[in-house]
mmCIF file of N, CA and C in Angstrom:
data_model
loop_
_atom_site.group_PDB
_atom_site.id
_atom_site.type_symbol
_atom_site.label_atom_id
_atom_site.label_comp_id
_atom_site.label_asym_id
_atom_site.label_seq_id
_atom_site.Cartn_x
_atom_site.Cartn_y
_atom_site.Cartn_z
ATOM 1 N N MET A 730 -15.398 -0.284 98.601
ATOM 2 C CA MET A 730 -15.436 0.784 97.620
ATOM 3 C C MET A 730 -15.287 0.132 96.245
ATOM 4 N N THR A 731 -16.331 0.174 95.452
ATOM 5 C CA THR A 731 -16.287 -0.439 94.137
ATOM 6 C C THR A 731 -15.869 0.547 93.057
ATOM 7 N N GLU A 732 -16.213 1.797 93.215
ATOM 8 C CA GLU A 732 -15.850 2.815 92.243
ATOM 9 C C GLU A 732 -14.886 3.786 92.900
ATOM 10 N N LEU A 733 -13.810 4.093 92.190
ATOM 11 C CA LEU A 733 -12.837 5.018 92.754
ATOM 12 C C LEU A 733 -13.366 6.438 92.661
ATOM 13 N N ASP A 734 -13.245 7.149 93.759
ATOM 14 C CA ASP A 734 -13.778 8.503 93.867
ATOM 15 C C ASP A 734 -12.716 9.354 94.556
ATOM 16 N N VAL A 735 -12.348 10.479 93.949
ATOM 17 C CA VAL A 735 -11.289 11.335 94.490
ATOM 18 C C VAL A 735 -11.617 11.799 95.901
ATOM 19 N N THR A 736 -12.822 12.239 96.131
ATOM 20 C CA THR A 736 -13.208 12.739 97.458
ATOM 21 C C THR A 736 -13.077 11.640 98.509
ATOM 22 N N GLU A 737 -13.499 10.438 98.169
ATOM 23 C CA GLU A 737 -13.393 9.320 99.112
ATOM 24 C C GLU A 737 -11.939 8.961 99.378
ATOM 25 N N LEU A 738 -11.109 8.984 98.340
ATOM 26 C CA LEU A 738 -9.692 8.707 98.535
ATOM 27 C C LEU A 738 -9.050 9.780 99.418
ATOM 28 N N GLN A 739 -9.422 11.034 99.210
ATOM 29 C CA GLN A 739 -8.910 12.114 100.073
ATOM 30 C C GLN A 739 -9.351 11.895 101.515
ATOM 31 N N ARG A 740 -10.601 11.530 101.706
ATOM 32 C CA ARG A 740 -11.109 11.280 103.057
ATOM 33 C C ARG A 740 -10.310 10.168 103.725
ATOM 34 N N ARG A 741 -10.047 9.101 102.977
ATOM 35 C CA ARG A 741 -9.284 7.970 103.530
ATOM 36 C C ARG A 741 -7.861 8.380 103.879
ATOM 37 N N LEU A 742 -7.224 9.186 103.040
ATOM 38 C CA LEU A 742 -5.863 9.641 103.319
ATOM 39 C C LEU A 742 -5.821 10.516 104.569
ATOM 40 N N VAL A 743 -6.787 11.420 104.699
ATOM 41 C CA VAL A 743 -6.854 12.291 105.873
ATOM 42 C C VAL A 743 -7.096 11.453 107.128
ATOM 43 N N ALA A 744 -8.003 10.483 107.048
ATOM 44 C CA ALA A 744 -8.298 9.621 108.190
ATOM 45 C C ALA A 744 -7.077 8.771 108.568
ATOM 46 N N PHE A 745 -6.368 8.271 107.567
ATOM 47 C CA PHE A 745 -5.156 7.480 107.797
ATOM 48 C C PHE A 745 -4.130 8.302 108.582
ATOM 49 N N ALA A 746 -3.900 9.535 108.142
ATOM 50 C CA ALA A 746 -2.937 10.408 108.817
ATOM 51 C C ALA A 746 -3.418 10.780 110.221
ATOM 52 N N ALA A 747 -4.701 11.074 110.354
ATOM 53 C CA ALA A 747 -5.252 11.473 111.656
ATOM 54 C C ALA A 747 -5.143 10.342 112.671
ATOM 55 N N ALA A 748 -5.400 9.111 112.243
ATOM 56 C CA ALA A 748 -5.346 7.968 113.150
ATOM 57 C C ALA A 748 -3.935 7.748 113.689
ATOM 58 N N ARG A 749 -2.947 8.222 112.981
ATOM 59 C CA ARG A 749 -1.558 8.063 113.386
ATOM 60 C C ARG A 749 -0.972 9.356 113.963
ATOM 61 N N ASP A 750 -1.825 10.362 114.121
ATOM 62 C CA ASP A 750 -1.430 11.680 114.630
ATOM 63 C C ASP A 750 -0.368 12.328 113.744
ATOM 64 N N TRP A 751 -0.487 12.120 112.439
ATOM 65 C CA TRP A 751 0.439 12.712 111.481
ATOM 66 C C TRP A 751 -0.051 14.070 110.986
ATOM 67 N N GLY A 752 -1.286 14.427 111.322
ATOM 68 C CA GLY A 752 -1.839 15.684 110.848
ATOM 69 C C GLY A 752 -0.984 16.886 111.202
ATOM 70 N N GLN A 753 -0.321 16.818 112.352
ATOM 71 C CA GLN A 753 0.530 17.924 112.786
ATOM 72 C C GLN A 753 1.689 18.172 111.825
ATOM 73 N N TYR A 754 2.071 17.146 111.061
ATOM 74 C CA TYR A 754 3.182 17.266 110.104
ATOM 75 C C TYR A 754 2.696 17.597 108.691
ATOM 76 N N HIS A 755 1.405 17.485 108.468
ATOM 77 C CA HIS A 755 0.863 17.676 107.129
ATOM 78 C C HIS A 755 0.510 19.136 106.862
ATOM 79 N N THR A 756 1.512 19.971 106.974
ATOM 80 C CA THR A 756 1.355 21.379 106.633
ATOM 81 C C THR A 756 1.491 21.518 105.122
ATOM 82 N N PRO A 757 0.984 22.596 104.538
ATOM 83 C CA PRO A 757 1.158 22.770 103.088
ATOM 84 C C PRO A 757 2.621 22.683 102.660
ATOM 85 N N LYS A 758 3.531 23.291 103.413
ATOM 86 C CA LYS A 758 4.958 23.249 103.064
ATOM 87 C C LYS A 758 5.482 21.819 103.076
ATOM 88 N N ASN A 759 5.176 21.065 104.127
ATOM 89 C CA ASN A 759 5.670 19.691 104.229
ATOM 90 C C ASN A 759 5.068 18.790 103.156
ATOM 91 N N LEU A 760 3.789 18.981 102.875
ATOM 92 C CA LEU A 760 3.154 18.161 101.839
ATOM 93 C C LEU A 760 3.706 18.496 100.456
ATOM 94 N N ALA A 761 3.969 19.778 100.204
ATOM 95 C CA ALA A 761 4.564 20.166 98.910
ATOM 96 C C ALA A 761 5.962 19.569 98.778
ATOM 97 N N ALA A 762 6.724 19.582 99.859
ATOM 98 C CA ALA A 762 8.066 18.994 99.828
ATOM 99 C C ALA A 762 7.984 17.486 99.594
ATOM 100 N N ALA A 763 7.084 16.820 100.287
ATOM 101 C CA ALA A 763 6.932 15.373 100.121
ATOM 102 C C ALA A 763 6.493 15.034 98.695
ATOM 103 N N LEU A 764 5.616 15.847 98.141
ATOM 104 C CA LEU A 764 5.170 15.666 96.760
ATOM 105 C C LEU A 764 6.357 15.768 95.809
ATOM 106 N N SER A 765 7.210 16.741 96.025
ATOM 107 C CA SER A 765 8.392 16.924 95.190
ATOM 108 C C SER A 765 9.338 15.725 95.300
ATOM 109 N N VAL A 766 9.537 15.239 96.498
ATOM 110 C CA VAL A 766 10.411 14.078 96.716
ATOM 111 C C VAL A 766 9.859 12.859 95.981
ATOM 112 N N GLU A 767 8.570 12.622 96.107
ATOM 113 C CA GLU A 767 7.969 11.456 95.442
ATOM 114 C C GLU A 767 8.018 11.594 93.922
ATOM 115 N N ALA A 768 7.817 12.806 93.409
ATOM 116 C CA ALA A 768 7.937 13.023 91.959
ATOM 117 C C ALA A 768 9.371 12.756 91.507
ATOM 118 N N SER A 769 10.339 13.123 92.337
ATOM 119 C CA SER A 769 11.745 12.850 92.017
ATOM 120 C C SER A 769 12.032 11.353 92.027
ATOM 121 N N GLU A 770 11.404 10.621 92.931
ATOM 122 C CA GLU A 770 11.571 9.167 92.961
ATOM 123 C C GLU A 770 10.991 8.530 91.695
ATOM 124 N N LEU A 771 9.905 9.086 91.195
ATOM 125 C CA LEU A 771 9.342 8.612 89.927
ATOM 126 C C LEU A 771 10.323 8.902 88.788
ATOM 127 N N LEU A 772 10.860 10.101 88.769
ATOM 128 C CA LEU A 772 11.823 10.486 87.744
ATOM 129 C C LEU A 772 13.067 9.603 87.784
ATOM 130 N N GLU A 773 13.494 9.247 88.979
ATOM 131 C CA GLU A 773 14.696 8.432 89.132
ATOM 132 C C GLU A 773 14.586 7.109 88.374
ATOM 133 N N ILE A 774 13.418 6.535 88.314
ATOM 134 C CA ILE A 774 13.209 5.275 87.602
ATOM 135 C C ILE A 774 13.554 5.427 86.121
ATOM 136 N N PHE A 775 13.292 6.591 85.566
ATOM 137 C CA PHE A 775 13.476 6.845 84.138
ATOM 138 C C PHE A 775 14.817 7.509 83.815
ATOM 139 N N GLN A 776 15.584 7.854 84.830
ATOM 140 C CA GLN A 776 16.745 8.735 84.676
ATOM 141 C C GLN A 776 17.687 8.347 83.550
ATOM 142 N N TRP A 777 18.087 7.123 83.438
ATOM 143 C CA TRP A 777 19.095 6.737 82.447
ATOM 144 C C TRP A 777 18.522 5.894 81.325
ATOM 145 N N LEU A 778 17.195 5.856 81.193
ATOM 146 C CA LEU A 778 16.580 5.088 80.119
ATOM 147 C C LEU A 778 16.567 5.886 78.824
ATOM 148 N N THR A 779 16.633 5.167 77.729
ATOM 149 C CA THR A 779 16.450 5.813 76.430
ATOM 150 C C THR A 779 14.961 6.110 76.271
ATOM 151 N N PRO A 780 14.597 6.973 75.332
ATOM 152 C CA PRO A 780 13.164 7.206 75.085
ATOM 153 C C PRO A 780 12.417 5.902 74.768
ATOM 154 N N GLU A 781 13.056 5.019 74.038
ATOM 155 C CA GLU A 781 12.417 3.746 73.684
ATOM 156 C C GLU A 781 12.219 2.868 74.916
ATOM 157 N N GLN A 782 13.225 2.793 75.773
ATOM 158 C CA GLN A 782 13.101 2.015 77.005
ATOM 159 C C GLN A 782 12.010 2.580 77.910
ATOM 160 N N SER A 783 11.959 3.890 77.999
ATOM 161 C CA SER A 783 10.947 4.502 78.871
ATOM 162 C C SER A 783 9.539 4.226 78.351
ATOM 163 N N ALA A 784 9.376 4.175 77.038
ATOM 164 C CA ALA A 784 8.055 3.900 76.467
ATOM 165 C C ALA A 784 7.605 2.467 76.739
ATOM 166 N N ARG A 785 8.547 1.579 76.988
ATOM 167 C CA ARG A 785 8.218 0.161 77.221
ATOM 168 C C ARG A 785 8.327 -0.243 78.689
ATOM 169 N N ILE A 786 8.470 0.702 79.585
ATOM 170 C CA ILE A 786 8.758 0.361 80.984
ATOM 171 C C ILE A 786 7.661 -0.482 81.633
ATOM 172 N N MET A 787 6.432 -0.281 81.232
ATOM 173 C CA MET A 787 5.337 -1.026 81.857
ATOM 174 C C MET A 787 5.276 -2.479 81.387
ATOM 175 N N ASP A 788 6.122 -2.839 80.431
ATOM 176 C CA ASP A 788 6.194 -4.230 79.968
ATOM 177 C C ASP A 788 6.993 -5.110 80.918
ATOM 178 N N GLU A 789 7.805 -4.487 81.770
ATOM 179 C CA GLU A 789 8.621 -5.227 82.727
ATOM 180 C C GLU A 789 7.924 -5.191 84.091
ATOM 181 N N PRO A 790 7.470 -6.343 84.600
ATOM 182 C CA PRO A 790 6.667 -6.354 85.834
ATOM 183 C C PRO A 790 7.309 -5.632 87.018
ATOM 184 N N GLY A 791 8.601 -5.825 87.263
ATOM 185 C CA GLY A 791 9.245 -5.169 88.402
ATOM 186 C C GLY A 791 9.251 -3.660 88.262
ATOM 187 N N ALA A 792 9.619 -3.183 87.095
ATOM 188 C CA ALA A 792 9.649 -1.745 86.847
ATOM 189 C C ALA A 792 8.237 -1.172 86.862
ATOM 190 N N ALA A 793 7.295 -1.899 86.284
ATOM 191 C CA ALA A 793 5.901 -1.439 86.258
ATOM 192 C C ALA A 793 5.376 -1.266 87.684
ATOM 193 N N HIS A 794 5.732 -2.181 88.553
ATOM 194 C CA HIS A 794 5.302 -2.088 89.958
ATOM 195 C C HIS A 794 5.899 -0.847 90.619
ATOM 196 N N ARG A 795 7.184 -0.582 90.374
ATOM 197 C CA ARG A 795 7.836 0.603 90.949
ATOM 198 C C ARG A 795 7.188 1.882 90.436
ATOM 199 N N VAL A 796 6.930 1.944 89.124
ATOM 200 C CA VAL A 796 6.304 3.138 88.545
ATOM 201 C C VAL A 796 4.925 3.347 89.154
ATOM 202 N N THR A 797 4.146 2.275 89.223
ATOM 203 C CA THR A 797 2.792 2.361 89.771
ATOM 204 C C THR A 797 2.814 2.829 91.219
ATOM 205 N N ASP A 798 3.744 2.308 92.021
ATOM 206 C CA ASP A 798 3.856 2.727 93.421
ATOM 207 C C ASP A 798 4.227 4.205 93.534
ATOM 208 N N GLU A 799 5.158 4.661 92.714
ATOM 209 C CA GLU A 799 5.560 6.071 92.787
ATOM 210 C C GLU A 799 4.434 6.994 92.310
ATOM 211 N N VAL A 800 3.706 6.573 91.287
ATOM 212 C CA VAL A 800 2.548 7.364 90.847
ATOM 213 C C VAL A 800 1.543 7.472 91.995
ATOM 214 N N ALA A 801 1.317 6.358 92.699
ATOM 215 C CA ALA A 801 0.391 6.380 93.835
ATOM 216 C C ALA A 801 0.888 7.318 94.929
ATOM 217 N N ASP A 802 2.197 7.309 95.196
ATOM 218 C CA ASP A 802 2.745 8.207 96.216
ATOM 219 C C ASP A 802 2.575 9.671 95.821
ATOM 220 N N VAL A 803 2.869 9.986 94.551
ATOM 221 C CA VAL A 803 2.704 11.360 94.067
ATOM 222 C C VAL A 803 1.250 11.793 94.213
ATOM 223 N N LEU A 804 0.339 10.943 93.771
ATOM 224 C CA LEU A 804 -1.089 11.287 93.841
ATOM 225 C C LEU A 804 -1.555 11.407 95.288
ATOM 226 N N ALA A 805 -1.075 10.535 96.141
ATOM 227 C CA ALA A 805 -1.480 10.595 97.555
ATOM 228 C C ALA A 805 -1.081 11.933 98.180
ATOM 229 N N TYR A 806 0.153 12.345 97.962
ATOM 230 C CA TYR A 806 0.576 13.625 98.532
ATOM 231 C C TYR A 806 -0.136 14.799 97.871
ATOM 232 N N LEU A 807 -0.390 14.712 96.577
ATOM 233 C CA LEU A 807 -1.125 15.791 95.913
ATOM 234 C C LEU A 807 -2.542 15.903 96.478
ATOM 235 N N LEU A 808 -3.209 14.776 96.661
ATOM 236 C CA LEU A 808 -4.570 14.808 97.207
ATOM 237 C C LEU A 808 -4.587 15.317 98.648
ATOM 238 N N GLN A 809 -3.576 14.942 99.449
ATOM 239 C CA GLN A 809 -3.508 15.440 100.818
ATOM 240 C C GLN A 809 -3.229 16.943 100.839
ATOM 241 N N PHE A 810 -2.363 17.395 99.942
ATOM 242 C CA PHE A 810 -2.059 18.820 99.810
ATOM 243 C C PHE A 810 -3.334 19.586 99.475
ATOM 244 N N CYS A 811 -4.087 19.072 98.492
ATOM 245 C CA CYS A 811 -5.339 19.731 98.098
ATOM 246 C C CYS A 811 -6.350 19.732 99.236
ATOM 247 N N ALA A 812 -6.453 18.637 99.963
ATOM 248 C CA ALA A 812 -7.379 18.564 101.089
ATOM 249 C C ALA A 812 -7.005 19.593 102.156
ATOM 250 N N GLU A 813 -5.728 19.722 102.426
ATOM 251 C CA GLU A 813 -5.253 20.661 103.444
ATOM 252 C C GLU A 813 -5.582 22.102 103.079
ATOM 253 N N LEU A 814 -5.490 22.435 101.777
ATOM 254 C CA LEU A 814 -5.718 23.809 101.331
ATOM 255 C C LEU A 814 -7.123 24.057 100.786
ATOM 256 N N GLY A 815 -7.973 23.028 100.795
ATOM 257 C CA GLY A 815 -9.339 23.195 100.304
ATOM 258 C C GLY A 815 -9.423 23.351 98.794
ATOM 259 N N ILE A 816 -8.505 22.736 98.074
ATOM 260 C CA ILE A 816 -8.502 22.790 96.611
ATOM 261 C C ILE A 816 -9.210 21.550 96.067
ATOM 262 N N ASP A 817 -10.152 21.758 95.175
ATOM 263 C CA ASP A 817 -10.780 20.641 94.472
ATOM 264 C C ASP A 817 -9.878 20.331 93.277
ATOM 265 N N PRO A 818 -9.138 19.210 93.320
ATOM 266 C CA PRO A 818 -8.149 18.971 92.262
ATOM 267 C C PRO A 818 -8.760 18.801 90.875
ATOM 268 N N LEU A 819 -9.938 18.218 90.783
ATOM 269 C CA LEU A 819 -10.562 18.034 89.468
ATOM 270 C C LEU A 819 -11.046 19.358 88.901
ATOM 271 N N ARG A 820 -11.608 20.213 89.748
ATOM 272 C CA ARG A 820 -12.014 21.551 89.281
ATOM 273 C C ARG A 820 -10.791 22.376 88.890
ATOM 274 N N ALA A 821 -9.724 22.280 89.678
ATOM 275 C CA ALA A 821 -8.501 23.017 89.358
ATOM 276 C C ALA A 821 -7.944 22.568 88.010
ATOM 277 N N LEU A 822 -7.954 21.265 87.766
ATOM 278 C CA LEU A 822 -7.456 20.747 86.491
ATOM 279 C C LEU A 822 -8.339 21.179 85.329
ATOM 280 N N ALA A 823 -9.651 21.096 85.516
ATOM 281 C CA ALA A 823 -10.578 21.515 84.451
ATOM 282 C C ALA A 823 -10.376 22.989 84.113
ATOM 283 N N ALA A 824 -10.220 23.820 85.139
ATOM 284 C CA ALA A 824 -10.007 25.254 84.909
ATOM 285 C C ALA A 824 -8.682 25.498 84.191
ATOM 286 N N LYS A 825 -7.653 24.751 84.556
ATOM 287 C CA LYS A 825 -6.340 24.908 83.917
ATOM 288 C C LYS A 825 -6.400 24.494 82.446
ATOM 289 N N ILE A 826 -7.097 23.411 82.146
ATOM 290 C CA ILE A 826 -7.246 22.974 80.751
ATOM 291 C C ILE A 826 -7.958 24.049 79.946
ATOM 292 N N GLU A 827 -9.021 24.621 80.519
ATOM 293 C CA GLU A 827 -9.749 25.685 79.821
ATOM 294 C C GLU A 827 -8.845 26.887 79.553
ATOM 295 N N ARG A 828 -8.057 27.293 80.553
ATOM 296 C CA ARG A 828 -7.135 28.418 80.348
ATOM 297 C C ARG A 828 -6.098 28.095 79.268
ATOM 298 N N ASN A 829 -5.602 26.868 79.272
ATOM 299 C CA ASN A 829 -4.611 26.480 78.266
ATOM 300 C C ASN A 829 -5.214 26.404 76.863
ATOM 301 N N GLU A 830 -6.468 25.986 76.779
ATOM 302 C CA GLU A 830 -7.129 25.954 75.468
ATOM 303 C C GLU A 830 -7.265 27.364 74.903
ATOM 304 N N GLU A 831 -7.525 28.329 75.768
ATOM 305 C CA GLU A 831 -7.602 29.723 75.321
ATOM 306 C C GLU A 831 -6.212 30.283 75.029
ATOM 307 N N ARG A 832 -5.269 29.940 75.849
ATOM 308 C CA ARG A 832 -3.912 30.471 75.713
ATOM 309 C C ARG A 832 -3.184 29.887 74.504
ATOM 310 N N PHE A 833 -3.450 28.637 74.199
ATOM 311 C CA PHE A 833 -2.774 27.939 73.111
ATOM 312 C C PHE A 833 -3.801 27.395 72.129
ATOM 313 N N PRO A 834 -4.432 28.266 71.334
ATOM 314 C CA PRO A 834 -5.453 27.790 70.393
ATOM 315 C C PRO A 834 -4.827 26.882 69.338
ATOM 316 N N VAL A 835 -5.659 26.024 68.780
ATOM 317 C CA VAL A 835 -5.206 25.137 67.718
ATOM 318 C C VAL A 835 -4.919 25.994 66.493
ATOM 319 N N PRO A 836 -3.721 25.837 65.906
ATOM 320 C CA PRO A 836 -3.399 26.636 64.715
ATOM 321 C C PRO A 836 -4.341 26.304 63.569
ATOM 322 N N ASP A 837 -4.518 27.270 62.692
ATOM 323 C CA ASP A 837 -5.384 27.060 61.537
ATOM 324 C C ASP A 837 -4.518 27.039 60.295
ATOM 325 N N PRO A 838 -4.402 26.000 59.594
ATOM 326 C CA PRO A 838 -4.977 24.671 59.827
ATOM 327 C C PRO A 838 -4.206 23.908 60.905
ATOM 328 N N ALA A 839 -4.882 22.945 61.497
ATOM 329 C CA ALA A 839 -4.294 22.169 62.574
ATOM 330 C C ALA A 839 -3.139 21.318 62.043
ATOM 331 N N PRO A 840 -2.085 21.148 62.872
ATOM 332 C CA PRO A 840 -0.977 20.276 62.460
ATOM 333 C C PRO A 840 -1.499 18.883 62.126
ATOM 334 N N GLY A 841 -1.017 18.342 61.030
ATOM 335 C CA GLY A 841 -1.424 17.000 60.632
ATOM 336 C C GLY A 841 -2.680 16.946 59.802
ATOM 337 N N SER A 842 -3.365 18.085 59.642
ATOM 338 C CA SER A 842 -4.586 18.076 58.828
ATOM 339 C C SER A 842 -4.190 18.090 57.353
ATOM 340 N N PRO A 843 -5.087 17.649 56.481
ATOM 341 C CA PRO A 843 -4.770 17.609 55.051
ATOM 342 C C PRO A 843 -4.408 18.981 54.479
ATOM 343 N N GLU A 844 -4.886 20.072 55.096
ATOM 344 C CA GLU A 844 -4.608 21.411 54.590
ATOM 345 C C GLU A 844 -3.212 21.903 54.960
ATOM 346 N N THR A 845 -2.535 21.202 55.905
ATOM 347 C CA THR A 845 -1.218 21.629 56.335
ATOM 348 C C THR A 845 -0.182 21.130 55.340
ATOM 349 N N PRO A 846 0.603 22.028 54.760
ATOM 350 C CA PRO A 846 1.628 21.573 53.815
ATOM 351 C C PRO A 846 2.648 20.709 54.530
ATOM 352 N N ASP A 847 3.132 19.705 53.835
ATOM 353 C CA ASP A 847 4.158 18.831 54.378
ATOM 354 C C ASP A 847 5.464 19.600 54.363
ATOM 355 N N ARG A 848 6.060 19.793 55.549
ATOM 356 C CA ARG A 848 7.285 20.582 55.619
ATOM 357 C C ARG A 848 8.459 19.859 54.978
ATOM 358 N N HIS A 849 8.275 18.576 54.668
ATOM 359 C CA HIS A 849 9.346 17.816 54.030
ATOM 360 C C HIS A 849 9.160 17.714 52.521
ATOM 361 N N SER A 850 8.086 18.281 52.013
ATOM 362 C CA SER A 850 7.857 18.186 50.565
ATOM 363 C C SER A 850 8.769 19.152 49.831
ATOM 364 N N SER A 851 8.933 18.939 48.550
ATOM 365 C CA SER A 851 9.836 19.757 47.750
ATOM 366 C C SER A 851 9.144 20.994 47.190
ATOM 367 N N GLU A 852 7.885 21.207 47.526
ATOM 368 C CA GLU A 852 7.145 22.371 46.998
ATOM 369 C C GLU A 852 7.606 23.656 47.611
#
C-alpha cells in the first residue's frame, strides 16, 4: 500500500479482528468504550504538562512515539466503530464542518482583519 486510504485501512482493521475472532466483541458499545479509553490514554500523556511543554512534545522522541501510538489507537477504534455502524467518517466530518460553518459564521469584520479595532488601543 503506497497511498494511505481510509477505506483500505478500515478493511485491514476489520480483517485483522475477523482473523482473530474478535468481531464478536466489536459491538458499537464496546468500540465506543475502547475509543474513550484510548483517548484518555492520549490525554494522560499531556495531563501535567504546561501549555508550552505540550506544544513541544513532538520534539522529544520517546514522548512523540507515545503520542503517535495513542493517536493510532484512537483512529483505529474510531474507524472500526464507523465500519461497524456503516458511517463514512470523511463524509461525516465534511458534513459536520459544513454545519459548523453555518452555525458559527465568521464575524464581520473577521478577527485579526485590518478593519477590526484593536481591543488594546486607547481609542
